[in-house]
XYZ file of C-alpha atoms in Angstrom:
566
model
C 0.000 0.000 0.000
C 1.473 3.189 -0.665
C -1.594 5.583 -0.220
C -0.966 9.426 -0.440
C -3.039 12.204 0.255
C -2.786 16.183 0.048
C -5.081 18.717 0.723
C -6.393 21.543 2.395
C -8.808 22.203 4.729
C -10.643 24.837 7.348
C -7.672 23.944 9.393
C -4.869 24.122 7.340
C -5.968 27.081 5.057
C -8.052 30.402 5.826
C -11.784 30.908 3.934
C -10.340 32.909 1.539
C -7.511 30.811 -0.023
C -10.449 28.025 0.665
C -13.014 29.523 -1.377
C -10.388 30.582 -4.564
C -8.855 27.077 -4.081
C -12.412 25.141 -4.909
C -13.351 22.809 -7.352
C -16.781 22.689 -9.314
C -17.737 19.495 -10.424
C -15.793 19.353 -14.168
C -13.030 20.389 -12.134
C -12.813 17.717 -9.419
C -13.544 15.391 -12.636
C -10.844 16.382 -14.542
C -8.419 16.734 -11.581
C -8.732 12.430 -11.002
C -8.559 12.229 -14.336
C -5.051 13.818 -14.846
C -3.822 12.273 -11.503
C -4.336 8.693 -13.075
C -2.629 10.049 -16.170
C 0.640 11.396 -13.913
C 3.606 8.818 -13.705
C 3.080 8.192 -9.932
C -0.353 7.475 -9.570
C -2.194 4.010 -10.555
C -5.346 5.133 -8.615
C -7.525 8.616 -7.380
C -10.141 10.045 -5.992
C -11.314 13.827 -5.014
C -13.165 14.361 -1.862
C -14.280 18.163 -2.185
C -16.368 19.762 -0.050
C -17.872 23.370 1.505
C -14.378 23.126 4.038
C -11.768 20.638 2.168
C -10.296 19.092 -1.068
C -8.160 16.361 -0.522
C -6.651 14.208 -3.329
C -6.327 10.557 -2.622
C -4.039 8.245 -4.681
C -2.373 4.975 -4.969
C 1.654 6.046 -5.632
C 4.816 4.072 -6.481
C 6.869 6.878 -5.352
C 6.204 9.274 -1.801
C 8.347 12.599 -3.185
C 7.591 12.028 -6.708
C 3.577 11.782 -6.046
C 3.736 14.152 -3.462
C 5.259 17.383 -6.422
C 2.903 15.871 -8.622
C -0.114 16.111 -6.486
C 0.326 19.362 -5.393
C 1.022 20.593 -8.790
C -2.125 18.907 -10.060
C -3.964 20.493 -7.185
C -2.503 24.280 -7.708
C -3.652 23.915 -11.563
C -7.076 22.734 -11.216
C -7.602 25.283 -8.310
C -6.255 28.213 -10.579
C -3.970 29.021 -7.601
C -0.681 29.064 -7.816
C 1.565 26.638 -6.171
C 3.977 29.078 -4.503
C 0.932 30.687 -2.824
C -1.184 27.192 -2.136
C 1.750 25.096 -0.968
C 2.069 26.649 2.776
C -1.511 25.396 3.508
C -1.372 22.149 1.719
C -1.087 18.938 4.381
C 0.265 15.864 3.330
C -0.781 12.078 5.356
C 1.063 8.755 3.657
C 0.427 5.217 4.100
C -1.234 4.655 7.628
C -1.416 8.367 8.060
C -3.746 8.677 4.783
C -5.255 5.962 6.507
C -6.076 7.522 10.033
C -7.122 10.779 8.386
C -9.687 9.499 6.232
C -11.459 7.548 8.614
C -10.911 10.980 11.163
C -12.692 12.644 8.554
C -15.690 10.210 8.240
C -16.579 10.218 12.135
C -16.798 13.965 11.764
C -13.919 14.293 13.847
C -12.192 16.931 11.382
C -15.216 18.594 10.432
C -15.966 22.495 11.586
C -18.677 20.909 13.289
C -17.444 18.361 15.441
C -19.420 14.871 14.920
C -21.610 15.987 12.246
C -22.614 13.007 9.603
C -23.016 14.946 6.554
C -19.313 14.038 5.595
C -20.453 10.781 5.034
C -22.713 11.160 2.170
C -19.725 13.592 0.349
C -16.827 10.130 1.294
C -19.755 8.166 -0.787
C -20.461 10.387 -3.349
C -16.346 10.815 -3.602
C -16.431 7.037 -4.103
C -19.089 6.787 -6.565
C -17.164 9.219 -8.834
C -14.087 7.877 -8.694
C -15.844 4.525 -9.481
C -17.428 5.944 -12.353
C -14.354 7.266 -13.804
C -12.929 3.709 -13.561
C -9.610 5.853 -11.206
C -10.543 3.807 -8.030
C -8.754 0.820 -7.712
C -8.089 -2.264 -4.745
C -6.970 0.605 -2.707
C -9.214 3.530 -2.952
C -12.189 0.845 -2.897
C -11.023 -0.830 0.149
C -10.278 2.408 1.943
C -13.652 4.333 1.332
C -15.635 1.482 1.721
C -14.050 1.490 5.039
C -13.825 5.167 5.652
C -17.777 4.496 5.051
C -18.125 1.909 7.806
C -16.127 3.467 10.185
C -18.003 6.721 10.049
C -21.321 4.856 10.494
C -19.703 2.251 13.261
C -18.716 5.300 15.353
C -22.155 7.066 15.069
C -23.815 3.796 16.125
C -21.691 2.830 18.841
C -20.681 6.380 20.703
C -22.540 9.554 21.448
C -20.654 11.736 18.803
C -23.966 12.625 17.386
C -24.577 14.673 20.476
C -21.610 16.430 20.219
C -22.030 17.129 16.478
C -24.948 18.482 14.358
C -25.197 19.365 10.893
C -23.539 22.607 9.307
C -27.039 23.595 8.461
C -28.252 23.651 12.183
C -25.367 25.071 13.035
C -25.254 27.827 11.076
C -28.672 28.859 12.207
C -27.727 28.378 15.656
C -25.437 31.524 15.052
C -27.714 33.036 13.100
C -30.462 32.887 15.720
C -27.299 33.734 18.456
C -27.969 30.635 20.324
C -31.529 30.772 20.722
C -33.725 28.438 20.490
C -33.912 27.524 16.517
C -37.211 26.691 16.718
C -38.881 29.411 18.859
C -36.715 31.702 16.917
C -37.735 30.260 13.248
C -41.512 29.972 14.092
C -43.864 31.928 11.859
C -40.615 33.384 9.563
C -40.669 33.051 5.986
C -37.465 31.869 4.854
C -36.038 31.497 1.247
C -33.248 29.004 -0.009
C -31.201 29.359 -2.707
C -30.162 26.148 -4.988
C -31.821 22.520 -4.431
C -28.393 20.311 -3.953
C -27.676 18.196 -0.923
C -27.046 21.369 1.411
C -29.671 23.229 0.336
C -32.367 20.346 0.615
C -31.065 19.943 3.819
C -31.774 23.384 4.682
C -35.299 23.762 3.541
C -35.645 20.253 5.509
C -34.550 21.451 8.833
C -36.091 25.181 8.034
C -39.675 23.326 7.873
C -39.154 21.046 10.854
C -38.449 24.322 12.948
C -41.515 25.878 11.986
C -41.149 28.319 9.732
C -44.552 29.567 7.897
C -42.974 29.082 4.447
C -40.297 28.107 2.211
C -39.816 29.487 -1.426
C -37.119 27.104 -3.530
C -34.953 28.803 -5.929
C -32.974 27.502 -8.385
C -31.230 27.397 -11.765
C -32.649 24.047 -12.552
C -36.789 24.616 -12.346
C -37.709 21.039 -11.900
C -35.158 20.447 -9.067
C -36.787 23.545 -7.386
C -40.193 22.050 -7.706
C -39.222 18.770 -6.833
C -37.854 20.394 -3.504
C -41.237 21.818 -2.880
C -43.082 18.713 -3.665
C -40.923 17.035 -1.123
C -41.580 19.699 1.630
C -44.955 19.689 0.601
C -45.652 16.258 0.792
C -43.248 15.303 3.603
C -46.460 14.448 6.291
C -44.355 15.598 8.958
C -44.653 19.411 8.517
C -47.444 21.542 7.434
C -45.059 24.372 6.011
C -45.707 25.853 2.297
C -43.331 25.334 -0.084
C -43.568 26.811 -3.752
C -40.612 26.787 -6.155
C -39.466 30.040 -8.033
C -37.081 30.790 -10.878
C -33.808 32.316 -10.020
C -34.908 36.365 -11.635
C -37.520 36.097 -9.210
C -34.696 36.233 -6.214
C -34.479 39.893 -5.770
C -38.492 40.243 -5.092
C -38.303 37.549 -2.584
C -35.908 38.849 -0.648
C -38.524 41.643 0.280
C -40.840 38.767 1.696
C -38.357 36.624 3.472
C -37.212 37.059 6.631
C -34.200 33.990 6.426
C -32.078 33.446 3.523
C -30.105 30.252 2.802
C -28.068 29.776 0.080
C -25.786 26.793 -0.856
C -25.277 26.633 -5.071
C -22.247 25.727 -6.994
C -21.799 29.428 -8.806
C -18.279 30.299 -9.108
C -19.703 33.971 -8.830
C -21.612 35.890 -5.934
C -25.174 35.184 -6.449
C -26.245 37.958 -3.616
C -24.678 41.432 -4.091
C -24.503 43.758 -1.246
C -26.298 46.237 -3.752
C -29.082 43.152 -3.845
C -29.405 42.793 -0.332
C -29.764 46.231 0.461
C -32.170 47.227 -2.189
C -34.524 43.937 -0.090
C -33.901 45.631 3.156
C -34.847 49.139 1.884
C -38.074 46.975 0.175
C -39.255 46.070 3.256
C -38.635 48.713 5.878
C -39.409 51.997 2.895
C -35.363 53.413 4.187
C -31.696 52.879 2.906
C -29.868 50.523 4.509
C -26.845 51.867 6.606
C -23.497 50.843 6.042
C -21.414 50.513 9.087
C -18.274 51.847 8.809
C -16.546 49.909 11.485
C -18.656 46.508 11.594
C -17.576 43.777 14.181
C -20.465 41.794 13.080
C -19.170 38.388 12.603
C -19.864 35.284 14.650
C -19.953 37.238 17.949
C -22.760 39.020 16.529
C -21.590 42.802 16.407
C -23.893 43.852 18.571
C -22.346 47.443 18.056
C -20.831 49.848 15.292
C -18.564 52.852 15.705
C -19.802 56.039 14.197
C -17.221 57.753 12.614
C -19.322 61.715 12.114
C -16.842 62.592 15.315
C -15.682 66.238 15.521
C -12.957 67.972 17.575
C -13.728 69.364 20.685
C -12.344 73.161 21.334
C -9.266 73.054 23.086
C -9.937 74.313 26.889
C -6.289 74.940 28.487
C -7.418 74.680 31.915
C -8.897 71.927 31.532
C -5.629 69.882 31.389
C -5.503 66.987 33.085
C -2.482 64.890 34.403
C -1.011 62.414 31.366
C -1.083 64.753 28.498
C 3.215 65.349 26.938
C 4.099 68.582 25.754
C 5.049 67.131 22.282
C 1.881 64.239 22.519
C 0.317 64.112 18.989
C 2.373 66.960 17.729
C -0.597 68.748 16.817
C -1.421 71.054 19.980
C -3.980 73.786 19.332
C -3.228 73.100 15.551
C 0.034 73.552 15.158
C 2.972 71.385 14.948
C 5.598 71.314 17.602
C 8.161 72.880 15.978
C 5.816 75.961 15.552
C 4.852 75.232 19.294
C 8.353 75.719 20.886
C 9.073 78.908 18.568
C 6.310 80.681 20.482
C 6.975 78.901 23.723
C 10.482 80.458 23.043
C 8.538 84.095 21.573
C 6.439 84.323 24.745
C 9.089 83.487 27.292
C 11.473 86.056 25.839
C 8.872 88.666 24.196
C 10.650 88.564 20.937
C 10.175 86.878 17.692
C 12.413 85.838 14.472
C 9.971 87.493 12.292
C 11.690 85.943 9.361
C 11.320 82.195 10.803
C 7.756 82.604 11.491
C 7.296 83.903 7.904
C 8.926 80.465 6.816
C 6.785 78.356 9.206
C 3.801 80.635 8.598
C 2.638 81.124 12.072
C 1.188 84.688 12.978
C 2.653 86.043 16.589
C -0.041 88.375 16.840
C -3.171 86.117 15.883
C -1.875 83.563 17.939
C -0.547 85.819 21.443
C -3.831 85.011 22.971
C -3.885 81.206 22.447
C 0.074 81.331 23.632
C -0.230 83.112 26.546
C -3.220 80.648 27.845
C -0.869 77.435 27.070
C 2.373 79.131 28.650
C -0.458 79.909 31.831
C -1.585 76.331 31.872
C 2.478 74.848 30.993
C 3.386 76.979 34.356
C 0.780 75.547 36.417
C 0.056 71.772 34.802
C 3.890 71.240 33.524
C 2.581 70.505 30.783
C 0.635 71.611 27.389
C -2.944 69.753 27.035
C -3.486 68.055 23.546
C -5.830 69.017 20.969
C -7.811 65.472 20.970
C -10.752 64.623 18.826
C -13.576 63.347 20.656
C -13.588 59.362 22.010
C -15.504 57.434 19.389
C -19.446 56.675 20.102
C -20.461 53.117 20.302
C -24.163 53.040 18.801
C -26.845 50.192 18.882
C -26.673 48.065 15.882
C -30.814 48.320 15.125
C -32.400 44.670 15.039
C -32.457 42.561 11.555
C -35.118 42.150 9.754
C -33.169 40.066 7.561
C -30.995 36.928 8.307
C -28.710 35.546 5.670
C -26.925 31.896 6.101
C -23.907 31.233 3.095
C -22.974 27.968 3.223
C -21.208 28.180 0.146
C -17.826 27.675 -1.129
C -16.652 29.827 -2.945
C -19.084 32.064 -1.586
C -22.817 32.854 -2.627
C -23.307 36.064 -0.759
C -20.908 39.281 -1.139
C -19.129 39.960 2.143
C -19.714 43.357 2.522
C -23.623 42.521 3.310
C -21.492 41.981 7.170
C -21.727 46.104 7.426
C -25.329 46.548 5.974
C -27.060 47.355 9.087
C -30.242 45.508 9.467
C -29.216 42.380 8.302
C -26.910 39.710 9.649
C -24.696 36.958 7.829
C -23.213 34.090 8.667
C -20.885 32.405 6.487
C -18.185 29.811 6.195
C -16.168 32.078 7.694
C -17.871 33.056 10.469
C -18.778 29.386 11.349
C -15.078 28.957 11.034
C -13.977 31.702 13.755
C -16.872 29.930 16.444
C -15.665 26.182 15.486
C -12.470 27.048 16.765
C -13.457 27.642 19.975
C -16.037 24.432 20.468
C -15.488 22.683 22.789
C -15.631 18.553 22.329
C -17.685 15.671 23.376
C -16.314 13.494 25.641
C -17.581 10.653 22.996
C -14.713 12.018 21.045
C -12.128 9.849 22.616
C -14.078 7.218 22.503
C -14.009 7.492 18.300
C -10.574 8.221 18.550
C -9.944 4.915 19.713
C -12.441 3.571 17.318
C -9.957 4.859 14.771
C -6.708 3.880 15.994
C -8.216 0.469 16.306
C -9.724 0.380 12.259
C -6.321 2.123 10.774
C -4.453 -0.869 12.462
C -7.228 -3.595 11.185
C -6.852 -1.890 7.803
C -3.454 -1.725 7.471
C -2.883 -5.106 8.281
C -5.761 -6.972 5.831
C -4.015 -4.748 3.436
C -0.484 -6.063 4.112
C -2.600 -9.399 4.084
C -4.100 -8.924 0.912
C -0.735 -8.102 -1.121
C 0.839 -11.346 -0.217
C -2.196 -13.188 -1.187
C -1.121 -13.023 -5.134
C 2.059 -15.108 -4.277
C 0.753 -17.202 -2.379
C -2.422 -18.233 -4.959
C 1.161 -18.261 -7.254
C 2.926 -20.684 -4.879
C -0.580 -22.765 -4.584
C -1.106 -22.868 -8.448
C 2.803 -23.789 -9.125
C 2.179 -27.088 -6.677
C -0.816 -28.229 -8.335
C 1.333 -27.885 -11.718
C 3.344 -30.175 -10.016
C 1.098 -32.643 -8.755
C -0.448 -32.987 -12.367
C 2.806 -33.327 -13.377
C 3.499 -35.628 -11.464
C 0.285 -38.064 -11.786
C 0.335 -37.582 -15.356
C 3.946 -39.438 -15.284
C 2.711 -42.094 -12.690
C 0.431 -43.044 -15.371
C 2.726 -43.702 -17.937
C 4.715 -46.009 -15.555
C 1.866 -47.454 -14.107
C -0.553 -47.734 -16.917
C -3.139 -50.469 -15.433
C -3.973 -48.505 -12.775
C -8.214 -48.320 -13.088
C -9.785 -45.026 -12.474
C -10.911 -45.833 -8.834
C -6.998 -46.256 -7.985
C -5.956 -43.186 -10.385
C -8.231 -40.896 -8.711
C -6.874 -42.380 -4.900
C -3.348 -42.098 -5.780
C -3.918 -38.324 -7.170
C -6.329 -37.353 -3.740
C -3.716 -38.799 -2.145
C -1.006 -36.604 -3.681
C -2.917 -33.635 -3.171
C -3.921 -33.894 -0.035
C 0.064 -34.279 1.348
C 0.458 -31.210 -0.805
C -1.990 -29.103 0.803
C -0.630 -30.233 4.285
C 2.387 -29.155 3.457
C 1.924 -25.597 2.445
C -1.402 -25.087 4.538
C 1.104 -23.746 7.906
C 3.649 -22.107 6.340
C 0.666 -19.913 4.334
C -1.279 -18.992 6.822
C 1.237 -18.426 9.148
C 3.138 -15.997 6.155
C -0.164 -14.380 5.691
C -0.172 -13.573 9.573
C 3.323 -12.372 9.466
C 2.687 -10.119 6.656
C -0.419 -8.351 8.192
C 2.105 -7.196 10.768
C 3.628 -3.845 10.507
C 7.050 -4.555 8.699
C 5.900 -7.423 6.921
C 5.812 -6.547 3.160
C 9.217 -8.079 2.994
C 7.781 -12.038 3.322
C 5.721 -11.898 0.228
C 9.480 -11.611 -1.443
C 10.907 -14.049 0.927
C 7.582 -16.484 -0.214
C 8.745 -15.664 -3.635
C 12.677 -16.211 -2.948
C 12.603 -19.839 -1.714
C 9.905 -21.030 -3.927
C 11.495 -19.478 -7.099
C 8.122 -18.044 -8.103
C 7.723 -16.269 -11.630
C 7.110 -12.730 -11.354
C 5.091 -12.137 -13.894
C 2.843 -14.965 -12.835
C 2.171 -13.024 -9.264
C 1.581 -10.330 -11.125
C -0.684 -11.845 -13.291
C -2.482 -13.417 -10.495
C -2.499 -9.433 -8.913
C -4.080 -8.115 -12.221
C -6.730 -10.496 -12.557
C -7.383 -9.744 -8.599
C -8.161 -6.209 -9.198
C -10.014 -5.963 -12.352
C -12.425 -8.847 -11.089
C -12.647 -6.577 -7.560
C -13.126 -3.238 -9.600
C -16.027 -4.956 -11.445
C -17.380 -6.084 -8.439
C -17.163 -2.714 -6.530
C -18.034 -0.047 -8.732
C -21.403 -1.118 -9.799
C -22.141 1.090 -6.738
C -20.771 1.935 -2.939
C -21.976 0.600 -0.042
């Protein structure tokens, strides 16, 4: 086995290099495509989703696949490789291994525990099993990555610490309230009718929300979301579809927005949003200048309108320097210490204050109140603009969730006041900070425990060709063998033939049953890739027929596996 994987993820690589980094469909296509094509790799698959893309692949050679991967990856991505390679990881072998199946449990997810990585692992699989680039390898592994995920969801209470991005993300957008109680009675809109966004409308009606509107490039799939919602039984929400120009207009009816499509572009302007909020409360939305409105909610904005307050030298209070913020009274403090020097000694370089421009007589008043206030305070008080003013950010009346990558909706909706966003980024920022389940060690061992079972049936299964070798080269032998026992024995009747050749057989069989299954043993072991050539050593085994026996192996296991994951 000499499994490789690179990638980047939430963890590895901020949002933004994320969402320029990401892969539409043609592209994750064409990206396992090219990797089967490249001199190290016999086998590949793409796991892409909202926070990863990860390239798995069977190589011959570690440095040699690794360069070729990451090129592969920087070219598809349309970022370059000096910029992408800092945030790319790399796992090999039992590493690849242990991160894979990490990733199914939800264990490396933004949300810690949450299953939806599951479905993306199978739909990874599916591809790659379409393309005919999954192999032995990648087969074995995802089917595995598949039951490990599920085992550890069955058998610990990860679920409790995870949940799905979609709930999630409305848990921020509600701040932590009650999704429900906070979704009752709203109308809410979703944008696109994939996975994510089905999910969305799914959990949107099982809060409570009065009605969901489906839009989406596709018509049908927008209708057949509706249908769905519609029909469900377990909700009594309405659920209509609508065709993506009619977008704009329902953002004046809804009150939550979802959107989760695979447009390269921004589908939600800032210009968009705004226009909806100024629909539906008759005013312009307010941009906030100074916007802390991420996933701690930005409960506040800075106004920036502040003006200078008139300087008041006896009001000086204890801290301020005499040169400070060289500007005292508006002047620099150059200009400051030729008058301090003018009113202390009554005179004036008249030609000097020509060159600095400052005006003795204008200014005698203003000097003679900061030489009074220097002689009393020690010191000359500041001209200081005002503190700034921390105003209420008014209430939304519109709630926007991006789950998106690259993203749906522009960023600079974060400083329309009125209306809050959360995206991938700002689910990013509060992920960091969750805390984790104490099921979590419990899958941790679940893992350790599958990456060693793995490893070793795969150590297991590469000595199996020699052996079926060794196994076919002794019945050769024992045919051989009757075959000449005939010739020197030729009245033997068929009831002694067929004794004599059982007979033959079975002390064949006895003979290589303990040293096969004890080399098979010995090879599952870490370290024990080197028997298979031992196996092949003393028994003078044709390489070409193990490698025949290998061939046939794989292409009657590829058949078998991709008519469809488990």
């Amino acid at each position: 086995m000499s499994l490789l994987v690179v990638g980047l993820s939430h963890r590895s690589a901020p949002v933004s290099v994320l969402e320029r980094a990401s892969l539409s469909a043609d592209d994750q296509v064409k990206l396992a495509q090219d990797t089967v094509a490249a001199e190290p790799a016999t086998e590949a698959a793409v796991l892409a989703t909202c926070n990863r893309i990860e390239l798995y692949a069977d190589v011959d050679k570690f440095h040699a696949g690794v360069a070729e991967l990451s090129t592969l990856l920087a070219q598809h991505s349309g970022v370059g490789l000096e910029e992408l390679t800092p945030y790319l990881y790399v796992h090999y072998e039992d590493r690849a291994v242990h991160h894979l199946f990490s990733v199914a449990c939800g264990l490396d997810s933004m949300v810690v525990g949450e299953g939806q990585i599951l479905g993306q692992i199978k739909d990874a699989l599916a591809r790659a099993q379409e393309l005919h680039t999954a192999g032995r390898l990648l087969n074995d592994l995802f089917q595995q990555a598949l039951r490990v995920g599920k085992r550890a969801h069955s058998e610990t209470g990860i679920d409790r610490a995870g949940q799905s991005l979609v709930t999630f993300g409305l848990e921020q957008l509600s701040r932590s309230k009650d999704v429900p109680a906070w979704a009752r009675g709203r109308k809410a809109l979703v944008i696109g009718a994939g996975s994510m966004s089905s999910l969305a409308a799914a959990t949107l009606a099982r809060a409570g929300v009065a009605e969901v509107v489906i839009a989406n490039r596709t018509q049908e799939r927008a209708e057949r979301l509706a249908q769905i919602l519609t029909e469900g039984g377990d909700t009594d929400v309405r659920a209509r579809a609508v065709p993506m120009d009619a977008v704009p207009a329902e953002l004046t009816r809804a009150d939550v927005v979802v959107s989760c499509t695979g447009a390269t572009g921004l589908v939600l302007t800032a210009e968009t949003i705004a226009a909806a909020v100024e629909g539906r409360t008759g005013a312009p939305a307010a941009v906030v200048e100074d916007d802390a409105q991420r996933s701690d909610g930005g409960r506040t904005a800075v106004r920036t309108d502040v003006r200078e307050t008139p300087l008041d030298p006896a009001a000086a209070e204890p801290g301020f320097s005499l040169m400070g913020e060289s500007a005292v009274a508006g002047m620099d403090a150059a200009t400051l210490e030729q008058h301090g020097a003018w009113v202390d000694n009554g005179t004036v370089d008249r030609r000097e204050a020509a060159r600095t421009g400052a005006d003795p007589e204008a200014d005698a008043e203003l000097i003679a109140a900061l030489a009074a206030t220097a002689a009393t305070a020690g010191r000359v008080p500041e001209h200081r603009r005002s503190e700034p003013v921390a105003a209420a950010r008014p209430e939304p009346v519109l709630f926007v969730l991006d789950l998106a990558m690259p993203r749906d909706v522009d960023a600079a909706v974060h400083r329309l006041a009125g209306v809050r966003l959360v995206d991938i980024e700002s689910l990013a920022e509060v992920s960091a900070d969750a805390p984790m389940a104490a099921d979590v060690d419990q899958v941790r061992r679940i893992v350790s425990d599958e990456v060693a079972a793995f490893g070793a049936a795969q150590r297991a299964a590469h000595i199996t060709p020699t052996v079926v070798a060794l196994r076919a080269m002794a019945a050769d032998v024992v045919s051989s063998e009757i075959a000449r026992l005939e010739g020197r024995l030729p009245g033997l009747d068929d009831k002694q033939r067929a004794e004599i050749t059982q007979t033959v057989r079975r002390v064949v069989d006895k003979l290589l049953h303990a040293p096969t299954v004890r080399v098979k043993q010995l090879a599952a072991e870490p370290g024990g890739a080197g028997y298979a050539d031992a196996l092949r050593t003393l028994f003078d085994l044709d390489p070409e027929t193990v490698a025949s026996v290998s061939r046939a192996d794989n292409d009657s296991e590829k058949h078998r596996k991709n008519r469809g994951p488990a």
